[in-house]
PDB file of C-alpha atoms and ligand atoms in Angstrom:
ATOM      1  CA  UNK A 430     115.340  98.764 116.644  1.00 44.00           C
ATOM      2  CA  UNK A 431     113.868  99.100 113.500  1.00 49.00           C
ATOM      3  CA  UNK A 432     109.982  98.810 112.727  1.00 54.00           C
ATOM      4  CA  UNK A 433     110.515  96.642 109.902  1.00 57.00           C
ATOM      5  CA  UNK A 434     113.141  93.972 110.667  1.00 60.00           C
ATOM      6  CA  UNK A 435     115.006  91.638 108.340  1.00 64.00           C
ATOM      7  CA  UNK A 436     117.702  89.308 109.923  1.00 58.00           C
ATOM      8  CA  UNK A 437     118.167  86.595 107.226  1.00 58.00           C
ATOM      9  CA  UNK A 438     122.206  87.076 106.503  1.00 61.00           C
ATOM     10  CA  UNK A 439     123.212  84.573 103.537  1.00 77.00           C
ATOM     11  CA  UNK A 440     124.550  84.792  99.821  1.00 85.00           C
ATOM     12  CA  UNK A 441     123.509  88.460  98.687  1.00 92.00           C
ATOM     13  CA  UNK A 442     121.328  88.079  95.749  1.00 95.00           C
ATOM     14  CA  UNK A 443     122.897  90.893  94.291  1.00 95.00           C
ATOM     15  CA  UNK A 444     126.473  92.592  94.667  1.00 95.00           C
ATOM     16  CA  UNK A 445     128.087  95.506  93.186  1.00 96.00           C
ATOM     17  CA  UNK A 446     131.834  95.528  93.480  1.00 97.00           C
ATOM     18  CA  UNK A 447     133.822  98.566  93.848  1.00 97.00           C
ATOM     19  CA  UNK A 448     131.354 100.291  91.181  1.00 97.00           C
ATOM     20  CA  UNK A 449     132.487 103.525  89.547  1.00 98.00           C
ATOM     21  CA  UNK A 450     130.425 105.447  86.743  1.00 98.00           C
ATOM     22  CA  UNK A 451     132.498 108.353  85.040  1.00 97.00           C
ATOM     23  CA  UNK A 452     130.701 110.342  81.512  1.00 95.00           C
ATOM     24  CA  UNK A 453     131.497 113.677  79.983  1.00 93.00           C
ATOM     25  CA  UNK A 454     134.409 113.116  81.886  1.00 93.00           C
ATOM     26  CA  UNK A 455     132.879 113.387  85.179  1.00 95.00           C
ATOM     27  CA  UNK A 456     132.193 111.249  87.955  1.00 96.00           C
ATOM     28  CA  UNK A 457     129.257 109.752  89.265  1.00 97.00           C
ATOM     29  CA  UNK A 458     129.681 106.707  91.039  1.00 97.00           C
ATOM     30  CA  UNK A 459     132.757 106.183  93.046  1.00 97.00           C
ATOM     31  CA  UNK A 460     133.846 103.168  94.340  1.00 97.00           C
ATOM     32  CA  UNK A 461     130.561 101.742  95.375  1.00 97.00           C
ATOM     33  CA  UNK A 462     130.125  98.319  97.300  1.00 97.00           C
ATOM     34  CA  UNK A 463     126.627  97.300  97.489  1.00 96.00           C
ATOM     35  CA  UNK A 464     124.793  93.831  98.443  1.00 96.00           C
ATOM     36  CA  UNK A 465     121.144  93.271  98.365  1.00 96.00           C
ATOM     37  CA  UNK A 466     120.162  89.821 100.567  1.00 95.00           C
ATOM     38  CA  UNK A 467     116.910  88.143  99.607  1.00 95.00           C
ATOM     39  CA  UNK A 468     113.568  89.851 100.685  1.00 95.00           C
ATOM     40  CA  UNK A 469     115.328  92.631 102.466  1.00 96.00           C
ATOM     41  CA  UNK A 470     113.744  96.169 101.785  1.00 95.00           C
ATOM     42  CA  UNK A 471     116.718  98.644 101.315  1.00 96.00           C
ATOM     43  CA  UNK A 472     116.168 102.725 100.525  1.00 94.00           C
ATOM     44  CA  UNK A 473     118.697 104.635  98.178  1.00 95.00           C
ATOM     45  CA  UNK A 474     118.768 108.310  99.679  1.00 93.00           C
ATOM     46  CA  UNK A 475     120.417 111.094  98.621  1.00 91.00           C
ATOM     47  CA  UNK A 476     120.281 114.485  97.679  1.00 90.00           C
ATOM     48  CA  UNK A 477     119.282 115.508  93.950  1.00 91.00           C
ATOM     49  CA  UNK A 478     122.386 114.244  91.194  1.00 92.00           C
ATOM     50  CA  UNK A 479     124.014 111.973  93.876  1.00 94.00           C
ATOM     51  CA  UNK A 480     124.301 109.237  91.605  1.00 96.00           C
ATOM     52  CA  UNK A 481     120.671 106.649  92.690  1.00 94.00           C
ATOM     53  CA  UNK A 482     119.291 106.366  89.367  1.00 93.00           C
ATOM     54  CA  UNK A 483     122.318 105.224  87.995  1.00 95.00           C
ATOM     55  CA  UNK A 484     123.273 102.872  90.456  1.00 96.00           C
ATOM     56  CA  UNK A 485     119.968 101.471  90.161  1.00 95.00           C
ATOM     57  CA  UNK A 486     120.768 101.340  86.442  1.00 94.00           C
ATOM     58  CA  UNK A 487     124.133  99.464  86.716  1.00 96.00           C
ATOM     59  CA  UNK A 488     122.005  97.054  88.480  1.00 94.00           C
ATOM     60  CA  UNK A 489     119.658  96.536  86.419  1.00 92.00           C
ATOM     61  CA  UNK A 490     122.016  96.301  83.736  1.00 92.00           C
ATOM     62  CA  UNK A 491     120.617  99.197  81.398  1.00 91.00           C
ATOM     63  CA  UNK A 492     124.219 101.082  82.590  1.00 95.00           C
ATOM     64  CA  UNK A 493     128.057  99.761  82.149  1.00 96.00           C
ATOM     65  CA  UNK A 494     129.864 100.588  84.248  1.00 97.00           C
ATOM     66  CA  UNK A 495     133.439 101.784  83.872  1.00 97.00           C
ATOM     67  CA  UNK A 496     135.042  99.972  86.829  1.00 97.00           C
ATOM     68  CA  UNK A 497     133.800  97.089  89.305  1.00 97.00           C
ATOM     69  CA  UNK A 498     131.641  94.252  89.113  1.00 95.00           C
ATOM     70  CA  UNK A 499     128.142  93.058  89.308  1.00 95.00           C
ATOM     71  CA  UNK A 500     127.666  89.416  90.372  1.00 94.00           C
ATOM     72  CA  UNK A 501     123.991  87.684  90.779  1.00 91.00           C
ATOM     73  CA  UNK A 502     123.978  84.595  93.099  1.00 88.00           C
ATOM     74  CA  UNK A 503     121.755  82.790  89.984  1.00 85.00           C
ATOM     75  CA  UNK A 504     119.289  84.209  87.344  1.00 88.00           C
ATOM     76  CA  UNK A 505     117.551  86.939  88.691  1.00 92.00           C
ATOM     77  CA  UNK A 506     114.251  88.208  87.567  1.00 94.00           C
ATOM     78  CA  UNK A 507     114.083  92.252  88.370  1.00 96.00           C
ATOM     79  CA  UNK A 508     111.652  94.839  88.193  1.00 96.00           C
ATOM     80  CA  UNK A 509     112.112  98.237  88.064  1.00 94.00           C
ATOM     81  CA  UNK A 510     109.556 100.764  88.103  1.00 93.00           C
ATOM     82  CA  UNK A 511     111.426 104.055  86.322  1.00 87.00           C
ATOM     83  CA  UNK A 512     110.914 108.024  87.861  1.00 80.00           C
ATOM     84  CA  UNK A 513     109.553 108.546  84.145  1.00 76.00           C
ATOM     85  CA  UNK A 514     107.203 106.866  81.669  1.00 76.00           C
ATOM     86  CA  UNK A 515     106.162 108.859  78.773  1.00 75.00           C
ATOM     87  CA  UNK A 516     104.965 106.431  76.067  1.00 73.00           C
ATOM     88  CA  UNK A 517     104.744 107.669  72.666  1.00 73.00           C
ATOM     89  CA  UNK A 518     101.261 109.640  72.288  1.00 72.00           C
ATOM     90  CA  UNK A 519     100.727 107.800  68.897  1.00 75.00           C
ATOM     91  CA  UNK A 520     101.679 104.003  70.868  1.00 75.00           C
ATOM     92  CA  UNK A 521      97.803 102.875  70.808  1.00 79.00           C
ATOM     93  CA  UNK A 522      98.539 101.122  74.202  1.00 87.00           C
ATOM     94  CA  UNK A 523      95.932  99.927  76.626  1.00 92.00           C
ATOM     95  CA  UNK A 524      96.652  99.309  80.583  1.00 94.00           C
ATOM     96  CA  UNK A 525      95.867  95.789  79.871  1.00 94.00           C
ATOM     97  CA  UNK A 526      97.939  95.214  76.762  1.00 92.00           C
ATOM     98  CA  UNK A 527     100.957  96.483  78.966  1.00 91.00           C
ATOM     99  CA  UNK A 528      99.850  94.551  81.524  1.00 94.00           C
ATOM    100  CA  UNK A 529      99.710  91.319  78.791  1.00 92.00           C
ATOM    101  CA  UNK A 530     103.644  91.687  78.291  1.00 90.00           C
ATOM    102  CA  UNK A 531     103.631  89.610  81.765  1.00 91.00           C
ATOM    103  CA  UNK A 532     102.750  86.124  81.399  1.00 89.00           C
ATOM    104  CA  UNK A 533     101.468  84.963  85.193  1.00 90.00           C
ATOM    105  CA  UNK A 534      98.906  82.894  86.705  1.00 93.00           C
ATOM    106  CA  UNK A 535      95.227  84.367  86.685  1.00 93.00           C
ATOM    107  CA  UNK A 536      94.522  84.150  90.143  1.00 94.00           C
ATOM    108  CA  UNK A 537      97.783  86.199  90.464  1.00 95.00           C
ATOM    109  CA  UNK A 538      97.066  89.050  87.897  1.00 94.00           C
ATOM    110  CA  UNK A 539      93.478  89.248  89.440  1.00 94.00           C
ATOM    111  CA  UNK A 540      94.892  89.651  93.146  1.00 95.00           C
ATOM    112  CA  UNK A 541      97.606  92.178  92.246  1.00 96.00           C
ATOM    113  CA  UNK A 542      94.850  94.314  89.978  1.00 95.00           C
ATOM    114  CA  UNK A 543      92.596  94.257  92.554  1.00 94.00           C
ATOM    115  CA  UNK A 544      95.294  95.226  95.341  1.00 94.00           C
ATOM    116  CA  UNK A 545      96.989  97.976  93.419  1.00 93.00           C
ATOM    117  CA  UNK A 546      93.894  99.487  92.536  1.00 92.00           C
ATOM    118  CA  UNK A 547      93.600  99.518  88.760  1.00 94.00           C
ATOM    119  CA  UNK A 548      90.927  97.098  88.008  1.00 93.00           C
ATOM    120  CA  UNK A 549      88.755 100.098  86.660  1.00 93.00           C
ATOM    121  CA  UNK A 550      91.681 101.001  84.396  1.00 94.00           C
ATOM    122  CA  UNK A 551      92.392  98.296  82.134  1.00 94.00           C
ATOM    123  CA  UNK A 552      90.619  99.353  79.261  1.00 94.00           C
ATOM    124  CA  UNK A 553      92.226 103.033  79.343  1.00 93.00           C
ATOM    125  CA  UNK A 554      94.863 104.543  77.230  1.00 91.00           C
ATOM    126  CA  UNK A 555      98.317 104.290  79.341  1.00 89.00           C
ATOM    127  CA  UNK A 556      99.020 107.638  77.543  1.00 87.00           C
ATOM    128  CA  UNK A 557      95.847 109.058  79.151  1.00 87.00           C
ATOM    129  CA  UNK A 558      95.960 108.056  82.737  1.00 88.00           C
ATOM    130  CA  UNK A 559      96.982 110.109  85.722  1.00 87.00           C
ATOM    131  CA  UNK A 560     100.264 110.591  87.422  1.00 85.00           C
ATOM    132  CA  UNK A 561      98.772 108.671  89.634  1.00 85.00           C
ATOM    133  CA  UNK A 562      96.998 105.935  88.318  1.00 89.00           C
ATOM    134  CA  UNK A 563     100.472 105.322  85.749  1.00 89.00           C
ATOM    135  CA  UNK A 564     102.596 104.746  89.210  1.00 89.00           C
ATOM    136  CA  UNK A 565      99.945 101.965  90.606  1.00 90.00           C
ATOM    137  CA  UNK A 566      99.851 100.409  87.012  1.00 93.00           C
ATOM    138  CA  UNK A 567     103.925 100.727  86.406  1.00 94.00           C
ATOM    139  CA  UNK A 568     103.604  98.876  90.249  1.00 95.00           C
ATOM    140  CA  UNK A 569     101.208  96.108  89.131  1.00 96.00           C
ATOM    141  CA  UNK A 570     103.279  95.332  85.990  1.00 95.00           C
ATOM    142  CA  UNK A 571     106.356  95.211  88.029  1.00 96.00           C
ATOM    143  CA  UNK A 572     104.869  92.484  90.063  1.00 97.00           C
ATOM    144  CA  UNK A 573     103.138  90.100  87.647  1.00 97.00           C
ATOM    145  CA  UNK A 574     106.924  89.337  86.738  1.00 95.00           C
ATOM    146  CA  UNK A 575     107.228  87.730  89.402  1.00 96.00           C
ATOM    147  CA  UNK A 576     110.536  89.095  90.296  1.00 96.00           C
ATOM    148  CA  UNK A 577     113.341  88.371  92.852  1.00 96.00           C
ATOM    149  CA  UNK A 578     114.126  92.341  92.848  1.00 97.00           C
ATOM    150  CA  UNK A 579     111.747  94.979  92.600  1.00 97.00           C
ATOM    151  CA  UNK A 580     113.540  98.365  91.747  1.00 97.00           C
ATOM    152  CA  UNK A 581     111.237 101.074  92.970  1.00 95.00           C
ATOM    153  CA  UNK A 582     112.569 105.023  91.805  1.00 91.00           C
ATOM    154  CA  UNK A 583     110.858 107.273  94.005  1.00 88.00           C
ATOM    155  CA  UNK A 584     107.444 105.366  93.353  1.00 84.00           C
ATOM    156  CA  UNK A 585     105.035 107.781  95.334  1.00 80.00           C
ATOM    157  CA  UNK A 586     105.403 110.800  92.451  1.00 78.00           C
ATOM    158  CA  UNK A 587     101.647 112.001  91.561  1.00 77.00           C
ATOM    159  CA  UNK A 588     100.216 109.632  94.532  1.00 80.00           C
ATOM    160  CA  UNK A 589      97.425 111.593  96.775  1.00 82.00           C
ATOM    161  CA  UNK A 590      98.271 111.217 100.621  1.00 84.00           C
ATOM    162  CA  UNK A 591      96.279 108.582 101.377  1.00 83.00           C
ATOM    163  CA  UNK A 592      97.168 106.535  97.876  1.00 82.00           C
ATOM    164  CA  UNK A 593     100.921 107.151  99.060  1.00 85.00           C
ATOM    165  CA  UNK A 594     100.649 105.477 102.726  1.00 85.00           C
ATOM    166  CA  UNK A 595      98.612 102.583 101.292  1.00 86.00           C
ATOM    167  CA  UNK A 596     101.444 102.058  98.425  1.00 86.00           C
ATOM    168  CA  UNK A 597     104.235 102.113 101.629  1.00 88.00           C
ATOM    169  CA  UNK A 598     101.896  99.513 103.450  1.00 88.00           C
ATOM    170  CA  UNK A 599     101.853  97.459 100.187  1.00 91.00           C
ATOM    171  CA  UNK A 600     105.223  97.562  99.475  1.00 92.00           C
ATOM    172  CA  UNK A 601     106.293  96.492 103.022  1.00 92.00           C
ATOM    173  CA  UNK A 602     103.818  93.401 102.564  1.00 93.00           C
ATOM    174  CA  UNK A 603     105.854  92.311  99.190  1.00 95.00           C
ATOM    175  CA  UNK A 604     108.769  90.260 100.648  1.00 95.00           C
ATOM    176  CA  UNK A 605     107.056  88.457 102.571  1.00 95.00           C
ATOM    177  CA  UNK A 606     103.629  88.006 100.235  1.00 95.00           C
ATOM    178  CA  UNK A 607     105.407  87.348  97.081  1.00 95.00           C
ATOM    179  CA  UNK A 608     109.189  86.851  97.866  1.00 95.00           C
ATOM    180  CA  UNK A 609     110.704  89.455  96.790  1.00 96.00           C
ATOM    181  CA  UNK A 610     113.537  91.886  97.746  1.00 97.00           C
ATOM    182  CA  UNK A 611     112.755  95.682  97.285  1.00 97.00           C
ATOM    183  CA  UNK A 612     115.242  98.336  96.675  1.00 96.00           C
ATOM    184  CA  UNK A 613     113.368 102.094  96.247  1.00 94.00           C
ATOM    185  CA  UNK A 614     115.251 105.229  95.927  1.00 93.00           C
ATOM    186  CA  UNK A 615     113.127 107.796  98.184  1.00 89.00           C
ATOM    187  CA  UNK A 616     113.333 111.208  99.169  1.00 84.00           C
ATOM    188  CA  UNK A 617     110.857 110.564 101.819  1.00 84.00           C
ATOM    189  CA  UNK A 618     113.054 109.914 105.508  1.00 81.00           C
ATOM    190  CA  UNK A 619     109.726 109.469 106.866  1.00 79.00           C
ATOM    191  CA  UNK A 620     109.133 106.425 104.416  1.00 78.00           C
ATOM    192  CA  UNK A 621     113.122 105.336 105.418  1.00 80.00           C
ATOM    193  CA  UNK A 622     112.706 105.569 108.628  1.00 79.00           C
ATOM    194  CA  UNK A 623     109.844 103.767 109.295  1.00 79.00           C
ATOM    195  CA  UNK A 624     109.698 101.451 106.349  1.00 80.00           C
ATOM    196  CA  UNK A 625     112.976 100.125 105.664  1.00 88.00           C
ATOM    197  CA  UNK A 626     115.413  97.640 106.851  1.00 90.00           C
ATOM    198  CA  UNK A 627     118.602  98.683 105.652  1.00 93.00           C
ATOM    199  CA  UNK A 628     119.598 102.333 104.403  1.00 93.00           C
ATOM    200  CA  UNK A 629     122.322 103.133 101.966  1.00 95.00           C
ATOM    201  CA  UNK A 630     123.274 107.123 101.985  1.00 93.00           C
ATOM    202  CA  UNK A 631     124.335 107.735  98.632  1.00 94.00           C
ATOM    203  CA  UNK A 632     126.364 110.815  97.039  1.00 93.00           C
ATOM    204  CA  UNK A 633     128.811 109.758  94.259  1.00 95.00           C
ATOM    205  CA  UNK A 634     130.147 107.265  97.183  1.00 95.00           C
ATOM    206  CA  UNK A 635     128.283 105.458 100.331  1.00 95.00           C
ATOM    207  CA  UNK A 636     128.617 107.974 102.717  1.00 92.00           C
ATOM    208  CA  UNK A 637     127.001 106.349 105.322  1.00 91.00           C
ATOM    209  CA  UNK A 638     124.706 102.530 105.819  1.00 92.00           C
ATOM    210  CA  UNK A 639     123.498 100.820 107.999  1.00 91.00           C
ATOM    211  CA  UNK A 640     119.956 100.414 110.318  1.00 89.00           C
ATOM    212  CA  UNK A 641     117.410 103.701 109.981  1.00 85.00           C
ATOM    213  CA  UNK A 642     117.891 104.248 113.504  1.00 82.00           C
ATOM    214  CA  UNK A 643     121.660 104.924 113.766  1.00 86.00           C
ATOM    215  CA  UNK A 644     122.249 106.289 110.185  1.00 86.00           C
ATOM    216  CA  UNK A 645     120.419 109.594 111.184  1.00 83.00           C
ATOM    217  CA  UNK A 646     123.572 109.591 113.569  1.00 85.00           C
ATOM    218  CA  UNK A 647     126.273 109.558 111.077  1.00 86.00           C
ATOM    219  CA  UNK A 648     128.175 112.605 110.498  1.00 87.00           C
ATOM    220  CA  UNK A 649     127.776 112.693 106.279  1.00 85.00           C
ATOM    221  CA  UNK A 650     124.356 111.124 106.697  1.00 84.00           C
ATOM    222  CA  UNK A 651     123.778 115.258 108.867  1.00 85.00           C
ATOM    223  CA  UNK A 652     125.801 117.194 106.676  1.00 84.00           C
ATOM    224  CA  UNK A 653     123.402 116.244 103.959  1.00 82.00           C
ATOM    225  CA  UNK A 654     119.774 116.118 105.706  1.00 80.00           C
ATOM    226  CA  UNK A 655     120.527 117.775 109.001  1.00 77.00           C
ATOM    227  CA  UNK A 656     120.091 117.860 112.185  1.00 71.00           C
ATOM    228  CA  UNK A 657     116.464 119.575 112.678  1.00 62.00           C
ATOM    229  CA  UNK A 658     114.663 116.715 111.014  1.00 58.00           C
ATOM    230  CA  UNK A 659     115.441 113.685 113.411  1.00 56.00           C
ATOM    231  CA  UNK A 660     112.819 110.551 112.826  1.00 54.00           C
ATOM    232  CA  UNK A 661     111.887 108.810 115.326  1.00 50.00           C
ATOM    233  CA  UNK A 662     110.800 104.445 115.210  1.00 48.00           C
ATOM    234  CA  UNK A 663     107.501 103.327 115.772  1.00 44.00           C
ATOM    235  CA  UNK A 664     106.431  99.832 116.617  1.00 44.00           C
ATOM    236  CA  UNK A 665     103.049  99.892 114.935  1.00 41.00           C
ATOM    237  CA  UNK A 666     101.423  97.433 111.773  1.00 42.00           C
ATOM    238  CA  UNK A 667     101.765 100.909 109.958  1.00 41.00           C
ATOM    239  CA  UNK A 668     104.690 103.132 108.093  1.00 39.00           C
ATOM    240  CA  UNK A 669     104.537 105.899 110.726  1.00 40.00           C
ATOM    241  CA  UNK A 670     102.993 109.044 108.380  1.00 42.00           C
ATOM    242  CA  UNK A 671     100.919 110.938 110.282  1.00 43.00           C
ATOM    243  CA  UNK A 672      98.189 109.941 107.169  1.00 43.00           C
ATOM    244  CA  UNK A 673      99.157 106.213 107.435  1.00 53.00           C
ATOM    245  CA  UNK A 674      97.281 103.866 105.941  1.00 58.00           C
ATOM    246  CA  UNK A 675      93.605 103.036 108.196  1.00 61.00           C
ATOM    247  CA  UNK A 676      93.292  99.098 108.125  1.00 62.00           C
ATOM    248  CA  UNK A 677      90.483  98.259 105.621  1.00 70.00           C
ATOM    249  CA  UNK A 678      87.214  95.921 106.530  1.00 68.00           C
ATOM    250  CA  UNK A 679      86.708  94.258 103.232  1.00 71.00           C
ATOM    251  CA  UNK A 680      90.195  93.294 102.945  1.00 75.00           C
ATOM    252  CA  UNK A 681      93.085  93.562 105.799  1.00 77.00           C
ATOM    253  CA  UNK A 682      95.809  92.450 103.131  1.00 82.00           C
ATOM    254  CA  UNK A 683      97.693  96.053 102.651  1.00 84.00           C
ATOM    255  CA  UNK A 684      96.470  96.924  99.586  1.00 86.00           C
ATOM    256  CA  UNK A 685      95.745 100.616  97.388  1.00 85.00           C
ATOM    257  CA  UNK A 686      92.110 101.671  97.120  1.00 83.00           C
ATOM    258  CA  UNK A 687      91.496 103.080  93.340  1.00 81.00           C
ATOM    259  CA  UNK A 688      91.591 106.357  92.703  1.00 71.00           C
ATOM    260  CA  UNK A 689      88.339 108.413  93.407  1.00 66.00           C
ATOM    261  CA  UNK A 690      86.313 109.456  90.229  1.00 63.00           C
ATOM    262  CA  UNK A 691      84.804 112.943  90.437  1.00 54.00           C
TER     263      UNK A 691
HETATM  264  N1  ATP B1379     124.301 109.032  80.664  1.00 55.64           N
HETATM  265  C1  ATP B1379     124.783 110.082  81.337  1.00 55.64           C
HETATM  266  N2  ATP B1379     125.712 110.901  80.788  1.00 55.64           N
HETATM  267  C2  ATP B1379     126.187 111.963  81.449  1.00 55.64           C
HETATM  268  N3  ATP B1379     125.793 112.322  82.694  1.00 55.64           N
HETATM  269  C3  ATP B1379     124.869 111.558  83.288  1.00 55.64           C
HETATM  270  C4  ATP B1379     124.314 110.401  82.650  1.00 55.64           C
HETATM  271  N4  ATP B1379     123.421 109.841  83.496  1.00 55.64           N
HETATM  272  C5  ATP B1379     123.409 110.602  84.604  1.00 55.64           C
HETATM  273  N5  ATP B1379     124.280 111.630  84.488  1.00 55.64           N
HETATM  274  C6  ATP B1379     124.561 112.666  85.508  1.00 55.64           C
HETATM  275  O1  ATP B1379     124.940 111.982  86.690  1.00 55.64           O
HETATM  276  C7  ATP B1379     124.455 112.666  87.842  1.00 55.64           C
HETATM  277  C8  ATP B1379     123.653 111.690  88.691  1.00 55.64           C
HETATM  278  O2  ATP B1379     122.414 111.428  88.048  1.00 55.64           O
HETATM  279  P1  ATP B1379     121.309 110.477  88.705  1.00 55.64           P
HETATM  280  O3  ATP B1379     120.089 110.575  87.851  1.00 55.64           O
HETATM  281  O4  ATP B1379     121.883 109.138  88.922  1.00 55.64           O
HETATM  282  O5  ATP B1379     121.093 111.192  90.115  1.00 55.64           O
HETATM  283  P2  ATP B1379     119.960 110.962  91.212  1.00 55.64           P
HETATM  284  O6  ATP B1379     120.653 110.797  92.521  1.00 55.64           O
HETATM  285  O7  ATP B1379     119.060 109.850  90.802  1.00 55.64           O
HETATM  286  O8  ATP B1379     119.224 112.362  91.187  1.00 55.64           O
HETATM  287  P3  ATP B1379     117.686 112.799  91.535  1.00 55.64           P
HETATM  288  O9  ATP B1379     117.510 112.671  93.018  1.00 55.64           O
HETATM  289  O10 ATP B1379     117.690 114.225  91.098  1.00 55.64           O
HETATM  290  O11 ATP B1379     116.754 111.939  90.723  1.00 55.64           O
HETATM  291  C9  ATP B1379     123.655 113.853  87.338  1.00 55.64           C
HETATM  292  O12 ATP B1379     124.461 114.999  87.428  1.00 55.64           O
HETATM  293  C10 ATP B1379     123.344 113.475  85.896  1.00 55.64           C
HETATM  294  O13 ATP B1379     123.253 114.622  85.084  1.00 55.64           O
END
């Protein structure tokens, strides 16, 4: 059984429809039926060019696709946190005027500053910041929207080890803190396995779905990752990595501690 369970079954808030991408002529999404339910945490995997950013994109709607449908069960709000943010060195643009672009309660920004970590950042250049420190304030902006969806691309690029298990303990909390569903592409089977309800195995077509547990099983799911790494469920409050996150005393709320200054 999976650490992380999720058993609501109702109207998908999301569904892709027999999706296929094809440019230059090429294909890169075949055929792909997808459904994301309400506060259900799924992870994209797949190996490098499989096709995850731009499924993410055809959801999202920043991507046409050439076949297949999208439907949303209402007006969605959705976040998406991108693999790469390179503002324009010239943009003079401050953490907290990006964070401005989100209109939300005070109490709300305050509590998601203080839980990502970036309260000591806000009057910083976003050009300027670490590769760090740009992934926890891409997070926070995410989630002042307020949104039904949170789109995560491999989130834990430029985190330190300890910064990364806190973000998975965070990101667990969401659906049921805030509401939200959460669909991150990862390369991290640790993360997938211990993390995530549902898994979708992802090269140009689904190869495989289903529970962590028995998608390690699945013959396309091995051809891909292997057999040598198996991953095996805990049942703890934590994501499983050997560096998990400890449990804080100022605050149990999963939450990310700011990056150190030296
Ligand atoms: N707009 C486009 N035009 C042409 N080819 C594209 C376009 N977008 C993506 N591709 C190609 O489609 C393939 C899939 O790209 P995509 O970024 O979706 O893969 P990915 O699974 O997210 O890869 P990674 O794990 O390396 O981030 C790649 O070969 C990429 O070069």
């Amino acid at each position: 059984m999976s650490s992380v369970q999720h058993t609501s079954v109702s109207t998908p808030l999301i569904q892709l429809e027999n999706i296929s991408v094809r440019r230059d002529e090429r294909d890169i999404l075949r055929n792909i039926d997808f459904a994301l339910q309400a506060k259900e945490i799924v992870t994209l995997i797949g190996p490098n060019g499989a096709g995850k950013s731009t499924l993410i994109k055809v959801l999202l709607g920043i991507m046409s696709p050439n076949k297949g449908k999208v439907h949303f069960s209402k007006k969605l709000k959705l976040a998406y946190v991108p693999q790469k943010f390179n503002p324009s060195a010239s943009l003079p643009l401050r953490v907290q005027d990006l964070l401005d672009l989100e209109i939300c309660a005070a109490d709300l920004r305050e509590e998601i500053s203080r839980d990502t970590g970036i309260q000591k950042l806000l009057s910083s250049k976003v050009q300027q910041l670490s590769g760090g420190e740009r992934q926890r304030v891409l997070l926070a902006r995410a989630l002042l929207r307020q949104p039904d969806i949170l789109v995560l691309d491999e989130p834990m690029q430029g985190l330190d080890i300890q910064s990364e298990a806190e973000l998975y303990d965070y990101v667990r909390s969401l659906p049921e803190r805030y509401g939200c569903a959460v669909l991150m592409v990862s390369h991290d089977l640790q993360w997938v396995m211990q993390g995530t309800h549902r898994v979708v195995c992802l090269n140009k077509h689904i190869c495989c779905s289903g529970l962590p547990e028995s998608i390690q099983q699945h013959p396309e799911y091995q051809a891909i990752f292997g057999t040598q790494r198996m991953f095996y469920q805990h049942h703890h409050n934590h994501c499983g990595h050997s560096d998990h996150a400890e449990p804080c005393s100022h605050d149990p709320r999963p939450h990310i501690h700011p990056e150190p200054k030296v």
